């Protein structure tokens, strides 16, 4: 059986935090506010994967009220999601994610993000796609109040 999932995440931009996207620390004056490292692209990917397997969402598995997740790397949480999918009998076919941010320019970091996500999930890099776009100055991402990400994935049961 083939299943599809989608995920969405958004975090507010703020001073005094690192900007982590796809497990990459991006040099910039603003970072994302959140309980963990606030990596919106990895959070969207995790929600897509969990949704495809009907395993709810990242808030259920890694609640922001739990101190063990304070400041944690989202890549580590992604590894846990990958292990959970394997345990439930699923393998990932592919992942496609989009980061929506007016600034900074993300193109120089995309290849490393893809590698980080693929490595965390034990996938080949050609199974993961990450891209970035702006909203031409419109909306909360366009006015640099925050960064959002969307992701979609396809998984299949290894038991079929």
PDB file of C-alpha atoms in Angstrom, residues 9-138:
ATOM      1  CA  UNK A   9       5.304  24.357   9.993  1.00  0.00           C
ATOM      2  CA  UNK A  10       5.981  27.990  10.796  1.00  0.00           C
ATOM      3  CA  UNK A  11       8.157  29.749  13.359  1.00  0.00           C
ATOM      4  CA  UNK A  12       8.608  33.398  14.211  1.00  0.00           C
ATOM      5  CA  UNK A  13      11.897  35.117  13.389  1.00  0.00           C
ATOM      6  CA  UNK A  14      13.674  36.611  16.378  1.00  0.00           C
ATOM      7  CA  UNK A  15      17.028  37.951  17.503  1.00  0.00           C
ATOM      8  CA  UNK A  16      19.325  35.890  19.697  1.00  0.00           C
ATOM      9  CA  UNK A  17      18.626  32.499  18.099  1.00  0.00           C
ATOM     10  CA  UNK A  18      20.510  30.486  15.488  1.00  0.00           C
ATOM     11  CA  UNK A  19      18.802  29.965  12.143  1.00  0.00           C
ATOM     12  CA  UNK A  20      18.713  26.207  11.593  1.00  0.00           C
ATOM     13  CA  UNK A  21      17.100  24.878   8.416  1.00  0.00           C
ATOM     14  CA  UNK A  22      17.457  21.301   7.242  1.00  0.00           C
ATOM     15  CA  UNK A  23      19.992  20.749  10.002  1.00  0.00           C
ATOM     16  CA  UNK A  24      22.222  23.534   8.638  1.00  0.00           C
ATOM     17  CA  UNK A  25      23.205  26.521  10.767  1.00  0.00           C
ATOM     18  CA  UNK A  26      22.748  29.432   8.380  1.00  0.00           C
ATOM     19  CA  UNK A  27      24.727  32.590   9.119  1.00  0.00           C
ATOM     20  CA  UNK A  28      22.172  35.369   9.576  1.00  0.00           C
ATOM     21  CA  UNK A  29      21.223  37.959  12.170  1.00  0.00           C
ATOM     22  CA  UNK A  30      17.852  36.343  12.961  1.00  0.00           C
ATOM     23  CA  UNK A  31      16.849  32.867  14.027  1.00  0.00           C
ATOM     24  CA  UNK A  32      13.610  31.001  14.622  1.00  0.00           C
ATOM     25  CA  UNK A  33      11.803  30.978  17.948  1.00  0.00           C
ATOM     26  CA  UNK A  34      10.799  27.567  19.250  1.00  0.00           C
ATOM     27  CA  UNK A  35      11.161  24.961  21.985  1.00  0.00           C
ATOM     28  CA  UNK A  36      13.570  22.828  19.944  1.00  0.00           C
ATOM     29  CA  UNK A  37      15.952  24.302  17.363  1.00  0.00           C
ATOM     30  CA  UNK A  38      12.806  25.435  15.465  1.00  0.00           C
ATOM     31  CA  UNK A  39      13.910  23.867  12.159  1.00  0.00           C
ATOM     32  CA  UNK A  40      10.720  24.474  10.154  1.00  0.00           C
ATOM     33  CA  UNK A  41      11.682  22.345   7.156  1.00  0.00           C
ATOM     34  CA  UNK A  42      12.527  19.296   9.254  1.00  0.00           C
ATOM     35  CA  UNK A  43       9.339  19.805  11.305  1.00  0.00           C
ATOM     36  CA  UNK A  44       7.236  19.906   8.125  1.00  0.00           C
ATOM     37  CA  UNK A  45       8.963  16.746   6.859  1.00  0.00           C
ATOM     38  CA  UNK A  46       8.340  14.949  10.165  1.00  0.00           C
ATOM     39  CA  UNK A  47       4.657  15.897  10.101  1.00  0.00           C
ATOM     40  CA  UNK A  48       4.350  14.713   6.485  1.00  0.00           C
ATOM     41  CA  UNK A  49       5.912  11.349   7.367  1.00  0.00           C
ATOM     42  CA  UNK A  50       3.837  10.900  10.515  1.00  0.00           C
ATOM     43  CA  UNK A  51       0.681  11.907   8.654  1.00  0.00           C
ATOM     44  CA  UNK A  52       1.319   9.438   5.839  1.00  0.00           C
ATOM     45  CA  UNK A  53       1.550   6.645   8.403  1.00  0.00           C
ATOM     46  CA  UNK A  54      -1.503   7.955  10.349  1.00  0.00           C
ATOM     47  CA  UNK A  55       0.689   8.489  13.415  1.00  0.00           C
ATOM     48  CA  UNK A  56      -0.672  11.953  14.289  1.00  0.00           C
ATOM     49  CA  UNK A  57       1.859  14.812  14.483  1.00  0.00           C
ATOM     50  CA  UNK A  58       5.166  15.877  16.011  1.00  0.00           C
ATOM     51  CA  UNK A  59       3.415  17.639  18.910  1.00  0.00           C
ATOM     52  CA  UNK A  60       2.053  14.302  20.081  1.00  0.00           C
ATOM     53  CA  UNK A  61       5.434  12.557  19.837  1.00  0.00           C
ATOM     54  CA  UNK A  62       7.695  15.434  20.962  1.00  0.00           C
ATOM     55  CA  UNK A  63       5.582  17.879  23.008  1.00  0.00           C
ATOM     56  CA  UNK A  64       6.963  21.363  23.596  1.00  0.00           C
ATOM     57  CA  UNK A  65       6.008  20.965  27.249  1.00  0.00           C
ATOM     58  CA  UNK A  66       8.625  18.219  27.693  1.00  0.00           C
ATOM     59  CA  UNK A  67      11.967  19.630  28.901  1.00  0.00           C
ATOM     60  CA  UNK A  68      13.948  16.819  27.215  1.00  0.00           C
ATOM     61  CA  UNK A  69      13.187  18.450  23.845  1.00  0.00           C
ATOM     62  CA  UNK A  70      14.303  21.964  24.855  1.00  0.00           C
ATOM     63  CA  UNK A  71      16.847  23.099  22.253  1.00  0.00           C
ATOM     64  CA  UNK A  72      17.108  19.601  20.741  1.00  0.00           C
ATOM     65  CA  UNK A  73      18.279  19.143  17.159  1.00  0.00           C
ATOM     66  CA  UNK A  74      15.314  18.473  14.896  1.00  0.00           C
ATOM     67  CA  UNK A  75      17.550  16.132  12.888  1.00  0.00           C
ATOM     68  CA  UNK A  76      17.674  13.864  15.970  1.00  0.00           C
ATOM     69  CA  UNK A  77      13.885  13.947  16.158  1.00  0.00           C
ATOM     70  CA  UNK A  78      13.716  13.143  12.436  1.00  0.00           C
ATOM     71  CA  UNK A  79      15.850  10.055  13.074  1.00  0.00           C
ATOM     72  CA  UNK A  80      13.302   8.970  15.708  1.00  0.00           C
ATOM     73  CA  UNK A  81      10.447   9.466  13.226  1.00  0.00           C
ATOM     74  CA  UNK A  82      12.328   7.403  10.636  1.00  0.00           C
ATOM     75  CA  UNK A  83      12.826   4.605  13.172  1.00  0.00           C
ATOM     76  CA  UNK A  84       9.134   4.731  14.114  1.00  0.00           C
ATOM     77  CA  UNK A  85       8.086   4.371  10.478  1.00  0.00           C
ATOM     78  CA  UNK A  86      10.379   1.356  10.071  1.00  0.00           C
ATOM     79  CA  UNK A  87       8.947  -0.153  13.250  1.00  0.00           C
ATOM     80  CA  UNK A  88       5.432   0.270  11.814  1.00  0.00           C
ATOM     81  CA  UNK A  89       6.455  -1.430   8.555  1.00  0.00           C
ATOM     82  CA  UNK A  90       6.852   1.554   6.233  1.00  0.00           C
ATOM     83  CA  UNK A  91       9.635   2.674   3.953  1.00  0.00           C
ATOM     84  CA  UNK A  92       9.967   6.161   2.562  1.00  0.00           C
ATOM     85  CA  UNK A  93       9.674   6.488  -1.211  1.00  0.00           C
ATOM     86  CA  UNK A  94      10.361  10.219  -1.480  1.00  0.00           C
ATOM     87  CA  UNK A  95      10.111  13.602   0.242  1.00  0.00           C
ATOM     88  CA  UNK A  96       9.608  17.027  -1.330  1.00  0.00           C
ATOM     89  CA  UNK A  97       9.781  20.172   0.820  1.00  0.00           C
ATOM     90  CA  UNK A  98       9.585  23.900   0.216  1.00  0.00           C
ATOM     91  CA  UNK A  99      10.950  26.591   2.535  1.00  0.00           C
ATOM     92  CA  UNK A 100       9.178  29.947   2.293  1.00  0.00           C
ATOM     93  CA  UNK A 101      11.475  32.777   3.402  1.00  0.00           C
ATOM     94  CA  UNK A 102      12.088  36.279   2.091  1.00  0.00           C
ATOM     95  CA  UNK A 103      15.667  36.208   3.405  1.00  0.00           C
ATOM     96  CA  UNK A 104      18.340  34.931   3.678  1.00  0.00           C
ATOM     97  CA  UNK A 105      19.216  33.334   0.348  1.00  0.00           C
ATOM     98  CA  UNK A 106      19.119  29.585   0.909  1.00  0.00           C
ATOM     99  CA  UNK A 107      20.396  28.178  -2.393  1.00  0.00           C
ATOM    100  CA  UNK A 108      24.002  27.784  -1.124  1.00  0.00           C
ATOM    101  CA  UNK A 109      22.726  25.566   1.740  1.00  0.00           C
ATOM    102  CA  UNK A 110      20.155  23.374  -0.019  1.00  0.00           C
ATOM    103  CA  UNK A 111      22.528  20.524  -0.969  1.00  0.00           C
ATOM    104  CA  UNK A 112      23.662  20.147   2.650  1.00  0.00           C
ATOM    105  CA  UNK A 113      20.045  20.209   3.868  1.00  0.00           C
ATOM    106  CA  UNK A 114      19.178  17.397   1.453  1.00  0.00           C
ATOM    107  CA  UNK A 115      22.186  15.388   2.630  1.00  0.00           C
ATOM    108  CA  UNK A 116      21.282  15.920   6.301  1.00  0.00           C
ATOM    109  CA  UNK A 117      17.683  14.779   5.824  1.00  0.00           C
ATOM    110  CA  UNK A 118      18.672  11.807   3.646  1.00  0.00           C
ATOM    111  CA  UNK A 119      21.337  10.706   6.146  1.00  0.00           C
ATOM    112  CA  UNK A 120      18.957  11.033   9.110  1.00  0.00           C
ATOM    113  CA  UNK A 121      16.392   8.814   7.374  1.00  0.00           C
ATOM    114  CA  UNK A 122      18.917   6.424   5.771  1.00  0.00           C
ATOM    115  CA  UNK A 123      17.761   7.440   2.287  1.00  0.00           C
ATOM    116  CA  UNK A 124      19.641   8.239  -0.872  1.00  0.00           C
ATOM    117  CA  UNK A 125      19.823  11.939  -1.673  1.00  0.00           C
ATOM    118  CA  UNK A 126      17.743  11.445  -4.823  1.00  0.00           C
ATOM    119  CA  UNK A 127      14.784  10.522  -2.580  1.00  0.00           C
ATOM    120  CA  UNK A 128      14.816  13.963  -0.918  1.00  0.00           C
ATOM    121  CA  UNK A 129      14.113  17.324  -2.526  1.00  0.00           C
ATOM    122  CA  UNK A 130      14.251  20.655  -0.726  1.00  0.00           C
ATOM    123  CA  UNK A 131      13.727  23.993  -2.418  1.00  0.00           C
ATOM    124  CA  UNK A 132      13.210  27.583  -1.301  1.00  0.00           C
ATOM    125  CA  UNK A 133      11.014  30.424  -2.468  1.00  0.00           C
ATOM    126  CA  UNK A 134      10.025  33.908  -1.382  1.00  0.00           C
ATOM    127  CA  UNK A 135       6.572  35.456  -1.246  1.00  0.00           C
ATOM    128  CA  UNK A 136       7.649  38.616  -3.035  1.00  0.00           C
ATOM    129  CA  UNK A 137       7.350  40.706   0.130  1.00  0.00           C
ATOM    130  CA  UNK A 138       3.789  39.539   0.886  1.00  0.00           C
TER     131      UNK A 138
END
